[in-house]
């Protein structure tokens, strides 16, 4: 009997663990908006936005699962990240419910990654000043 997954079922990993997993074959799925991703991101990340920013606010990307499925297989090991962890956690739930087997949420998201100085391709300070959740 299949059960529906929830955020409580999502495995969360800290930045150090995520870095180790990425070094051993896991792949990084960045679910932030394209604008956020283009400002800075983790090396070799693939961007599939989970939500879009519209005039009405954030709306879920209805094509998210099909877009992810064009890049990854259900058996692929994925680290899913956003800015602070919330969108990625919800994305992980959707992925698990769609049959993806090995997805993990980056606890604290890309902001946590920057905080421990695993920088992407641009300066951490530059990204933090553009980031809604950062001082």
mmCIF file of N, CA and C in Angstrom:
data_model
loop_
_atom_site.group_PDB
_atom_site.id
_atom_site.type_symbol
_atom_site.label_atom_id
_atom_site.label_comp_id
_atom_site.label_asym_id
_atom_site.label_seq_id
_atom_site.Cartn_x
_atom_site.Cartn_y
_atom_site.Cartn_z
ATOM 1 N N UNK A 1 0.837 -1.177 0.000
ATOM 2 C CA UNK A 1 0.000 0.000 0.000
ATOM 3 C C UNK A 1 0.883 1.242 0.000
ATOM 4 N N UNK A 2 0.676 2.137 -0.956
ATOM 5 C CA UNK A 2 1.447 3.379 -1.046
ATOM 6 C C UNK A 2 0.863 4.419 -0.096
ATOM 7 N N UNK A 3 1.744 5.197 0.506
ATOM 8 C CA UNK A 3 1.276 6.277 1.364
ATOM 9 C C UNK A 3 1.770 7.593 0.783
ATOM 10 N N UNK A 4 1.053 8.637 1.092
ATOM 11 C CA UNK A 4 1.439 9.947 0.622
ATOM 12 C C UNK A 4 2.492 10.512 1.563
ATOM 13 N N UNK A 5 3.571 11.033 0.983
ATOM 14 C CA UNK A 5 4.665 11.602 1.762
ATOM 15 C C UNK A 5 4.310 13.023 2.191
ATOM 16 N N UNK A 6 4.921 13.476 3.289
ATOM 17 C CA UNK A 6 4.723 14.845 3.766
ATOM 18 C C UNK A 6 6.086 15.420 4.131
ATOM 19 N N UNK A 7 6.115 16.679 4.544
ATOM 20 C CA UNK A 7 7.394 17.313 4.888
ATOM 21 C C UNK A 7 8.096 16.565 6.024
ATOM 22 N N UNK A 8 7.356 15.884 6.873
ATOM 23 C CA UNK A 8 7.983 15.100 7.942
ATOM 24 C C UNK A 8 8.772 13.910 7.403
ATOM 25 N N UNK A 9 8.468 13.482 6.187
ATOM 26 C CA UNK A 9 9.145 12.342 5.575
ATOM 27 C C UNK A 9 10.412 12.734 4.818
ATOM 28 N N UNK A 10 10.643 14.025 4.661
ATOM 29 C CA UNK A 10 11.788 14.508 3.896
ATOM 30 C C UNK A 10 13.053 14.414 4.738
ATOM 31 N N UNK A 11 14.103 13.860 4.156
ATOM 32 C CA UNK A 11 15.411 13.805 4.809
ATOM 33 C C UNK A 11 16.101 15.145 4.592
ATOM 34 N N UNK A 12 16.507 15.779 5.688
ATOM 35 C CA UNK A 12 17.216 17.057 5.626
ATOM 36 C C UNK A 12 18.693 16.811 5.896
ATOM 37 N N UNK A 13 19.547 17.455 5.115
ATOM 38 C CA UNK A 13 20.984 17.327 5.322
ATOM 39 C C UNK A 13 21.585 18.717 5.497
ATOM 40 N N UNK A 14 22.627 18.803 6.320
ATOM 41 C CA UNK A 14 23.306 20.078 6.500
ATOM 42 C C UNK A 14 24.281 20.297 5.346
ATOM 43 N N UNK A 15 24.867 21.474 5.318
ATOM 44 C CA UNK A 15 25.741 21.859 4.207
ATOM 45 C C UNK A 15 26.937 20.922 4.073
ATOM 46 N N UNK A 16 27.568 20.586 5.192
ATOM 47 C CA UNK A 16 28.754 19.727 5.113
ATOM 48 C C UNK A 16 28.407 18.363 4.544
ATOM 49 N N UNK A 17 27.278 17.794 4.987
ATOM 50 C CA UNK A 17 26.838 16.496 4.467
ATOM 51 C C UNK A 17 26.490 16.612 2.987
ATOM 52 N N UNK A 18 25.807 17.696 2.618
ATOM 53 C CA UNK A 18 25.452 17.900 1.207
ATOM 54 C C UNK A 18 26.702 17.980 0.341
ATOM 55 N N UNK A 19 27.706 18.689 0.811
ATOM 56 C CA UNK A 19 28.940 18.811 0.037
ATOM 57 C C UNK A 19 29.584 17.436 -0.159
ATOM 58 N N UNK A 20 29.598 16.616 0.896
ATOM 59 C CA UNK A 20 30.143 15.258 0.780
ATOM 60 C C UNK A 20 29.332 14.427 -0.221
ATOM 61 N N UNK A 21 28.007 14.508 -0.137
ATOM 62 C CA UNK A 21 27.152 13.740 -1.042
ATOM 63 C C UNK A 21 27.331 14.190 -2.489
ATOM 64 N N UNK A 22 27.453 15.494 -2.700
ATOM 65 C CA UNK A 22 27.674 16.001 -4.058
ATOM 66 C C UNK A 22 29.010 15.517 -4.609
ATOM 67 N N UNK A 23 29.986 15.351 -3.734
ATOM 68 C CA UNK A 23 31.290 14.843 -4.150
ATOM 69 C C UNK A 23 31.288 13.354 -4.428
ATOM 70 N N UNK A 24 30.215 12.667 -4.003
ATOM 71 C CA UNK A 24 30.163 11.217 -4.215
ATOM 72 C C UNK A 24 29.029 10.793 -5.145
ATOM 73 N N UNK A 25 28.593 11.717 -6.009
ATOM 74 C CA UNK A 25 27.653 11.317 -7.048
ATOM 75 C C UNK A 25 26.247 11.885 -6.972
ATOM 76 N N UNK A 26 25.869 12.496 -5.850
ATOM 77 C CA UNK A 26 24.556 13.139 -5.812
ATOM 78 C C UNK A 26 24.565 14.344 -6.753
ATOM 79 N N UNK A 27 23.386 14.729 -7.203
ATOM 80 C CA UNK A 27 23.257 15.888 -8.087
ATOM 81 C C UNK A 27 22.439 16.945 -7.377
ATOM 82 N N UNK A 28 22.686 18.218 -7.739
ATOM 83 C CA UNK A 28 22.032 19.326 -7.048
ATOM 84 C C UNK A 28 20.935 19.925 -7.913
ATOM 85 N N UNK A 29 19.707 19.910 -7.385
ATOM 86 C CA UNK A 29 18.549 20.509 -8.039
ATOM 87 C C UNK A 29 18.203 21.794 -7.296
ATOM 88 N N UNK A 30 18.372 22.911 -7.958
ATOM 89 C CA UNK A 30 18.090 24.225 -7.387
ATOM 90 C C UNK A 30 16.676 24.612 -7.810
ATOM 91 N N UNK A 31 15.777 24.786 -6.834
ATOM 92 C CA UNK A 31 14.376 25.049 -7.152
ATOM 93 C C UNK A 31 13.997 26.522 -6.960
ATOM 94 N N UNK A 32 15.008 27.391 -6.830
ATOM 95 C CA UNK A 32 14.734 28.824 -6.738
ATOM 96 C C UNK A 32 14.283 29.360 -8.097
ATOM 97 N N UNK A 33 13.848 30.603 -8.109
ATOM 98 C CA UNK A 33 13.471 31.221 -9.381
ATOM 99 C C UNK A 33 14.711 31.367 -10.261
ATOM 100 N N UNK A 34 14.488 31.550 -11.538
ATOM 101 C CA UNK A 34 15.605 31.741 -12.463
ATOM 102 C C UNK A 34 16.420 32.973 -12.096
ATOM 103 N N UNK A 35 15.750 34.053 -11.666
ATOM 104 C CA UNK A 35 16.472 35.260 -11.255
ATOM 105 C C UNK A 35 17.397 34.977 -10.076
ATOM 106 N N UNK A 36 16.900 34.259 -9.077
ATOM 107 C CA UNK A 36 17.738 33.915 -7.921
ATOM 108 C C UNK A 36 18.921 33.062 -8.368
ATOM 109 N N UNK A 37 18.644 32.070 -9.190
ATOM 110 C CA UNK A 37 19.673 31.161 -9.679
ATOM 111 C C UNK A 37 20.737 31.910 -10.465
ATOM 112 N N UNK A 38 20.314 32.827 -11.320
ATOM 113 C CA UNK A 38 21.259 33.560 -12.163
ATOM 114 C C UNK A 38 22.159 34.492 -11.373
ATOM 115 N N UNK A 39 21.734 34.929 -10.197
ATOM 116 C CA UNK A 39 22.583 35.782 -9.354
ATOM 117 C C UNK A 39 23.767 34.984 -8.803
ATOM 118 N N UNK A 40 23.518 33.751 -8.413
ATOM 119 C CA UNK A 40 24.565 32.903 -7.861
ATOM 120 C C UNK A 40 23.974 31.527 -7.589
ATOM 121 N N UNK A 41 24.792 30.507 -7.717
ATOM 122 C CA UNK A 41 24.325 29.144 -7.465
ATOM 123 C C UNK A 41 25.505 28.212 -7.202
ATOM 124 N N UNK A 42 25.185 27.044 -6.716
ATOM 125 C CA UNK A 42 26.178 26.009 -6.461
ATOM 126 C C UNK A 42 26.671 25.469 -7.795
ATOM 127 N N UNK A 43 27.963 25.232 -7.890
ATOM 128 C CA UNK A 43 28.551 24.709 -9.117
ATOM 129 C C UNK A 43 27.821 23.439 -9.566
ATOM 130 N N UNK A 44 27.595 23.328 -10.859
ATOM 131 C CA UNK A 44 26.956 22.171 -11.500
ATOM 132 C C UNK A 44 25.494 21.976 -11.119
ATOM 133 N N UNK A 45 24.870 22.983 -10.537
ATOM 134 C CA UNK A 45 23.452 22.890 -10.185
ATOM 135 C C UNK A 45 22.594 22.955 -11.432
ATOM 136 N N UNK A 46 21.448 22.304 -11.365
ATOM 137 C CA UNK A 46 20.434 22.391 -12.411
ATOM 138 C C UNK A 46 19.259 23.151 -11.805
ATOM 139 N N UNK A 47 18.763 24.145 -12.528
ATOM 140 C CA UNK A 47 17.672 24.977 -12.031
ATOM 141 C C UNK A 47 16.354 24.592 -12.673
ATOM 142 N N UNK A 48 15.405 24.174 -11.822
ATOM 143 C CA UNK A 48 14.017 23.984 -12.224
ATOM 144 C C UNK A 48 13.194 24.677 -11.143
ATOM 145 N N UNK A 49 12.680 25.864 -11.429
ATOM 146 C CA UNK A 49 11.941 26.608 -10.407
ATOM 147 C C UNK A 49 10.718 25.843 -9.908
ATOM 148 N N UNK A 50 10.557 25.829 -8.588
ATOM 149 C CA UNK A 50 9.371 25.223 -7.977
ATOM 150 C C UNK A 50 8.212 26.211 -7.976
ATOM 151 N N UNK A 51 8.548 27.487 -7.895
ATOM 152 C CA UNK A 51 7.534 28.539 -7.892
ATOM 153 C C UNK A 51 8.008 29.673 -8.787
ATOM 154 N N UNK A 52 7.044 30.451 -9.256
ATOM 155 C CA UNK A 52 7.331 31.650 -10.034
ATOM 156 C C UNK A 52 6.812 32.852 -9.267
ATOM 157 N N UNK A 53 7.515 33.958 -9.396
ATOM 158 C CA UNK A 53 7.069 35.204 -8.797
ATOM 159 C C UNK A 53 6.210 35.941 -9.818
ATOM 160 N N UNK A 54 4.960 36.199 -9.475
ATOM 161 C CA UNK A 54 4.034 36.890 -10.366
ATOM 162 C C UNK A 54 3.527 38.143 -9.663
ATOM 163 N N UNK A 55 2.725 38.915 -10.355
ATOM 164 C CA UNK A 55 2.139 40.111 -9.744
ATOM 165 C C UNK A 55 1.246 39.740 -8.564
ATOM 166 N N UNK A 56 0.681 38.548 -8.587
ATOM 167 C CA UNK A 56 -0.176 38.083 -7.493
ATOM 168 C C UNK A 56 0.618 37.440 -6.360
ATOM 169 N N UNK A 57 1.905 37.317 -6.513
ATOM 170 C CA UNK A 57 2.748 36.643 -5.522
ATOM 171 C C UNK A 57 3.343 35.383 -6.123
ATOM 172 N N UNK A 58 3.801 34.495 -5.258
ATOM 173 C CA UNK A 58 4.401 33.244 -5.734
ATOM 174 C C UNK A 58 3.320 32.251 -6.111
ATOM 175 N N UNK A 59 3.522 31.609 -7.245
ATOM 176 C CA UNK A 59 2.627 30.546 -7.690
ATOM 177 C C UNK A 59 3.464 29.329 -8.049
ATOM 178 N N UNK A 60 2.912 28.179 -7.760
ATOM 179 C CA UNK A 60 3.617 26.928 -8.015
ATOM 180 C C UNK A 60 3.773 26.694 -9.516
ATOM 181 N N UNK A 61 4.939 26.204 -9.898
ATOM 182 C CA UNK A 61 5.216 25.803 -11.274
ATOM 183 C C UNK A 61 4.500 24.481 -11.524
ATOM 184 N N UNK A 62 3.416 24.530 -12.272
ATOM 185 C CA UNK A 62 2.617 23.322 -12.524
ATOM 186 C C UNK A 62 3.372 22.289 -13.365
ATOM 187 N N UNK A 63 4.425 22.706 -14.035
ATOM 188 C CA UNK A 63 5.217 21.800 -14.870
ATOM 189 C C UNK A 63 6.460 21.277 -14.144
ATOM 190 N N UNK A 64 6.577 21.576 -12.848
ATOM 191 C CA UNK A 64 7.790 21.236 -12.097
ATOM 192 C C UNK A 64 8.180 19.763 -12.250
ATOM 193 N N UNK A 65 7.268 18.856 -11.954
ATOM 194 C CA UNK A 65 7.614 17.428 -11.993
ATOM 195 C C UNK A 65 7.991 16.969 -13.393
ATOM 196 N N UNK A 66 7.277 17.418 -14.393
ATOM 197 C CA UNK A 66 7.622 16.997 -15.756
ATOM 198 C C UNK A 66 8.962 17.593 -16.178
ATOM 199 N N UNK A 67 9.251 18.821 -15.758
ATOM 200 C CA UNK A 67 10.541 19.432 -16.092
ATOM 201 C C UNK A 67 11.692 18.708 -15.396
ATOM 202 N N UNK A 68 11.510 18.359 -14.127
ATOM 203 C CA UNK A 68 12.553 17.614 -13.411
ATOM 204 C C UNK A 68 12.763 16.256 -14.077
ATOM 205 N N UNK A 69 11.679 15.623 -14.500
ATOM 206 C CA UNK A 69 11.771 14.293 -15.117
ATOM 207 C C UNK A 69 12.499 14.303 -16.450
ATOM 208 N N UNK A 70 12.616 15.462 -17.084
ATOM 209 C CA UNK A 70 13.379 15.519 -18.331
ATOM 210 C C UNK A 70 14.883 15.554 -18.063
ATOM 211 N N UNK A 71 15.265 15.878 -16.819
ATOM 212 C CA UNK A 71 16.680 16.006 -16.463
ATOM 213 C C UNK A 71 17.153 14.828 -15.618
ATOM 214 N N UNK A 72 16.293 14.351 -14.724
ATOM 215 C CA UNK A 72 16.670 13.310 -13.760
ATOM 216 C C UNK A 72 15.751 12.100 -13.867
ATOM 217 N N UNK A 73 16.317 10.952 -13.492
ATOM 218 C CA UNK A 73 15.558 9.706 -13.401
ATOM 219 C C UNK A 73 15.092 9.520 -11.951
ATOM 220 N N UNK A 74 14.074 8.698 -11.750
ATOM 221 C CA UNK A 74 13.547 8.454 -10.407
ATOM 222 C C UNK A 74 14.581 7.838 -9.466
ATOM 223 N N UNK A 75 15.586 7.183 -10.004
ATOM 224 C CA UNK A 75 16.602 6.533 -9.183
ATOM 225 C C UNK A 75 17.783 7.446 -8.862
ATOM 226 N N UNK A 76 17.863 8.615 -9.494
ATOM 227 C CA UNK A 76 18.984 9.526 -9.247
ATOM 228 C C UNK A 76 18.974 10.025 -7.802
ATOM 229 N N UNK A 77 20.154 10.227 -7.263
ATOM 230 C CA UNK A 77 20.308 10.770 -5.912
ATOM 231 C C UNK A 77 20.400 12.285 -6.018
ATOM 232 N N UNK A 78 19.432 12.979 -5.388
ATOM 233 C CA UNK A 78 19.335 14.422 -5.526
ATOM 234 C C UNK A 78 19.420 15.141 -4.181
ATOM 235 N N UNK A 79 20.134 16.251 -4.185
ATOM 236 C CA UNK A 79 20.069 17.233 -3.107
ATOM 237 C C UNK A 79 19.227 18.369 -3.687
ATOM 238 N N UNK A 80 18.156 18.735 -2.995
ATOM 239 C CA UNK A 80 17.256 19.772 -3.474
ATOM 240 C C UNK A 80 17.433 20.997 -2.587
ATOM 241 N N UNK A 81 17.650 22.147 -3.228
ATOM 242 C CA UNK A 81 17.865 23.357 -2.454
ATOM 243 C C UNK A 81 17.127 24.547 -3.028
ATOM 244 N N UNK A 82 16.797 25.464 -2.132
ATOM 245 C CA UNK A 82 16.216 26.748 -2.527
ATOM 246 C C UNK A 82 17.015 27.827 -1.805
ATOM 247 N N UNK A 83 16.374 28.871 -1.359
ATOM 248 C CA UNK A 83 17.088 29.925 -0.652
ATOM 249 C C UNK A 83 17.265 29.599 0.827
ATOM 250 N N UNK A 84 16.192 29.148 1.474
ATOM 251 C CA UNK A 84 16.273 28.901 2.912
ATOM 252 C C UNK A 84 15.777 27.528 3.327
ATOM 253 N N UNK A 85 15.219 26.751 2.419
ATOM 254 C CA UNK A 85 14.810 25.385 2.726
ATOM 255 C C UNK A 85 13.331 25.096 2.580
ATOM 256 N N UNK A 86 12.483 26.105 2.585
ATOM 257 C CA UNK A 86 11.040 25.884 2.541
ATOM 258 C C UNK A 86 10.530 25.356 1.213
ATOM 259 N N UNK A 87 10.849 26.050 0.132
ATOM 260 C CA UNK A 87 10.409 25.589 -1.196
ATOM 261 C C UNK A 87 10.995 24.218 -1.514
ATOM 262 N N UNK A 88 12.262 24.033 -1.153
ATOM 263 C CA UNK A 88 12.917 22.754 -1.451
ATOM 264 C C UNK A 88 12.253 21.615 -0.695
ATOM 265 N N UNK A 89 11.855 21.866 0.542
ATOM 266 C CA UNK A 89 11.178 20.833 1.318
ATOM 267 C C UNK A 89 9.868 20.424 0.640
ATOM 268 N N UNK A 90 9.093 21.400 0.189
ATOM 269 C CA UNK A 90 7.839 21.099 -0.509
ATOM 270 C C UNK A 90 8.117 20.410 -1.847
ATOM 271 N N UNK A 91 9.187 20.831 -2.527
ATOM 272 C CA UNK A 91 9.562 20.182 -3.787
ATOM 273 C C UNK A 91 9.941 18.720 -3.532
ATOM 274 N N UNK A 92 10.659 18.466 -2.447
ATOM 275 C CA UNK A 92 11.028 17.084 -2.107
ATOM 276 C C UNK A 92 9.785 16.222 -1.901
ATOM 277 N N UNK A 93 8.780 16.766 -1.218
ATOM 278 C CA UNK A 93 7.532 16.021 -1.009
ATOM 279 C C UNK A 93 6.917 15.657 -2.355
ATOM 280 N N UNK A 94 6.834 16.623 -3.253
ATOM 281 C CA UNK A 94 6.260 16.354 -4.575
ATOM 282 C C UNK A 94 7.074 15.307 -5.323
ATOM 283 N N UNK A 95 8.397 15.403 -5.236
ATOM 284 C CA UNK A 95 9.260 14.434 -5.916
ATOM 285 C C UNK A 95 9.077 13.033 -5.341
ATOM 286 N N UNK A 96 9.046 12.922 -4.017
ATOM 287 C CA UNK A 96 8.834 11.621 -3.374
ATOM 288 C C UNK A 96 7.487 11.033 -3.788
ATOM 289 N N UNK A 97 6.449 11.856 -3.778
ATOM 290 C CA UNK A 97 5.119 11.376 -4.156
ATOM 291 C C UNK A 97 5.040 11.006 -5.631
ATOM 292 N N UNK A 98 5.942 11.553 -6.443
ATOM 293 C CA UNK A 98 5.981 11.228 -7.874
ATOM 294 C C UNK A 98 6.847 10.000 -8.160
ATOM 295 N N UNK A 99 7.454 9.423 -7.121
ATOM 296 C CA UNK A 99 8.224 8.197 -7.308
ATOM 297 C C UNK A 99 9.731 8.351 -7.292
ATOM 298 N N UNK A 100 10.228 9.575 -7.065
ATOM 299 C CA UNK A 100 11.677 9.733 -6.920
ATOM 300 C C UNK A 100 12.090 9.059 -5.615
ATOM 301 N N UNK A 101 13.176 8.324 -5.651
ATOM 302 C CA UNK A 101 13.537 7.457 -4.531
ATOM 303 C C UNK A 101 14.504 8.077 -3.526
ATOM 304 N N UNK A 102 15.414 8.944 -3.992
ATOM 305 C CA UNK A 102 16.493 9.397 -3.121
ATOM 306 C C UNK A 102 16.665 10.917 -3.242
ATOM 307 N N UNK A 103 15.795 11.648 -2.554
ATOM 308 C CA UNK A 103 15.886 13.103 -2.548
ATOM 309 C C UNK A 103 16.100 13.592 -1.127
ATOM 310 N N UNK A 104 16.931 14.590 -1.000
ATOM 311 C CA UNK A 104 17.237 15.168 0.309
ATOM 312 C C UNK A 104 17.157 16.683 0.199
ATOM 313 N N UNK A 105 16.664 17.319 1.243
ATOM 314 C CA UNK A 105 16.548 18.767 1.305
ATOM 315 C C UNK A 105 17.817 19.351 1.932
ATOM 316 N N UNK A 106 18.365 20.380 1.297
ATOM 317 C CA UNK A 106 19.504 21.094 1.876
ATOM 318 C C UNK A 106 18.966 22.011 2.973
ATOM 319 N N UNK A 107 19.183 21.627 4.229
ATOM 320 C CA UNK A 107 18.690 22.394 5.376
ATOM 321 C C UNK A 107 19.290 23.800 5.354
ATOM 322 N N UNK A 108 18.435 24.806 5.369
ATOM 323 C CA UNK A 108 18.898 26.188 5.341
ATOM 324 C C UNK A 108 19.124 26.717 3.945
ATOM 325 N N UNK A 109 19.078 25.843 2.940
ATOM 326 C CA UNK A 109 19.185 26.247 1.547
ATOM 327 C C UNK A 109 20.512 26.882 1.166
ATOM 328 N N UNK A 110 20.460 27.618 0.069
ATOM 329 C CA UNK A 110 21.670 28.245 -0.469
ATOM 330 C C UNK A 110 22.227 29.287 0.500
ATOM 331 N N UNK A 111 21.371 29.902 1.289
ATOM 332 C CA UNK A 111 21.858 30.861 2.293
ATOM 333 C C UNK A 111 22.781 30.175 3.292
ATOM 334 N N UNK A 112 22.409 28.977 3.735
ATOM 335 C CA UNK A 112 23.269 28.229 4.653
ATOM 336 C C UNK A 112 24.579 27.845 3.971
ATOM 337 N N UNK A 113 24.490 27.476 2.678
ATOM 338 C CA UNK A 113 25.688 27.134 1.903
ATOM 339 C C UNK A 113 26.662 28.302 1.916
ATOM 340 N N UNK A 114 26.132 29.511 1.660
ATOM 341 C CA UNK A 114 26.980 30.702 1.661
ATOM 342 C C UNK A 114 27.525 31.006 3.054
ATOM 343 N N UNK A 115 26.707 30.776 4.060
ATOM 344 C CA UNK A 115 27.127 31.065 5.430
ATOM 345 C C UNK A 115 28.343 30.259 5.853
ATOM 346 N N UNK A 116 28.486 29.065 5.321
ATOM 347 C CA UNK A 116 29.664 28.261 5.662
ATOM 348 C C UNK A 116 30.712 28.327 4.565
ATOM 349 N N UNK A 117 30.548 29.309 3.686
ATOM 350 C CA UNK A 117 31.541 29.687 2.694
ATOM 351 C C UNK A 117 31.828 28.657 1.617
ATOM 352 N N UNK A 118 30.837 27.878 1.241
ATOM 353 C CA UNK A 118 30.960 27.043 0.055
ATOM 354 C C UNK A 118 30.349 27.860 -1.071
ATOM 355 N N UNK A 119 31.062 28.839 -1.548
ATOM 356 C CA UNK A 119 30.514 29.802 -2.488
ATOM 357 C C UNK A 119 30.364 29.225 -3.890
ATOM 358 N N UNK A 120 29.376 29.744 -4.589
ATOM 359 C CA UNK A 120 29.163 29.406 -5.987
ATOM 360 C C UNK A 120 30.038 30.289 -6.849
ATOM 361 N N UNK A 121 29.508 30.763 -7.942
ATOM 362 C CA UNK A 121 30.317 31.492 -8.915
ATOM 363 C C UNK A 121 30.342 33.008 -8.707
ATOM 364 N N UNK A 122 29.685 33.522 -7.686
ATOM 365 C CA UNK A 122 29.708 34.958 -7.403
ATOM 366 C C UNK A 122 29.921 35.175 -5.909
ATOM 367 N N UNK A 123 30.220 36.391 -5.537
ATOM 368 C CA UNK A 123 30.506 36.688 -4.143
ATOM 369 C C UNK A 123 29.304 36.472 -3.244
ATOM 370 N N UNK A 124 29.543 35.914 -2.077
ATOM 371 C CA UNK A 124 28.480 35.658 -1.105
ATOM 372 C C UNK A 124 27.810 36.946 -0.672
ATOM 373 N N UNK A 125 28.583 37.972 -0.427
ATOM 374 C CA UNK A 125 28.003 39.244 0.010
ATOM 375 C C UNK A 125 27.093 39.826 -1.063
ATOM 376 N N UNK A 126 27.484 39.703 -2.316
ATOM 377 C CA UNK A 126 26.659 40.204 -3.417
ATOM 378 C C UNK A 126 25.311 39.497 -3.414
ATOM 379 N N UNK A 127 25.323 38.175 -3.208
ATOM 380 C CA UNK A 127 24.064 37.442 -3.220
ATOM 381 C C UNK A 127 23.237 37.767 -1.982
ATOM 382 N N UNK A 128 23.868 37.815 -0.825
ATOM 383 C CA UNK A 128 23.116 38.053 0.410
ATOM 384 C C UNK A 128 22.382 39.387 0.393
ATOM 385 N N UNK A 129 22.977 40.418 -0.206
ATOM 386 C CA UNK A 129 22.303 41.713 -0.236
ATOM 387 C C UNK A 129 21.104 41.687 -1.160
ATOM 388 N N UNK A 130 21.075 40.758 -2.112
ATOM 389 C CA UNK A 130 19.945 40.641 -3.019
ATOM 390 C C UNK A 130 18.914 39.629 -2.528
ATOM 391 N N UNK A 131 19.203 38.988 -1.440
ATOM 392 C CA UNK A 131 18.387 37.897 -0.947
ATOM 393 C C UNK A 131 17.389 38.411 0.091
ATOM 394 N N UNK A 132 16.141 38.138 -0.123
ATOM 395 C CA UNK A 132 15.064 38.645 0.717
ATOM 396 C C UNK A 132 15.212 38.227 2.181
ATOM 397 N N UNK A 133 15.734 37.051 2.458
ATOM 398 C CA UNK A 133 15.773 36.531 3.816
ATOM 399 C C UNK A 133 17.074 36.857 4.546
ATOM 400 N N UNK A 134 17.981 37.553 3.912
ATOM 401 C CA UNK A 134 19.282 37.823 4.521
ATOM 402 C C UNK A 134 19.371 39.273 4.942
ATOM 403 N N UNK A 135 20.135 39.571 6.016
ATOM 404 C CA UNK A 135 20.311 40.972 6.430
ATOM 405 C C UNK A 135 21.147 41.749 5.412
#
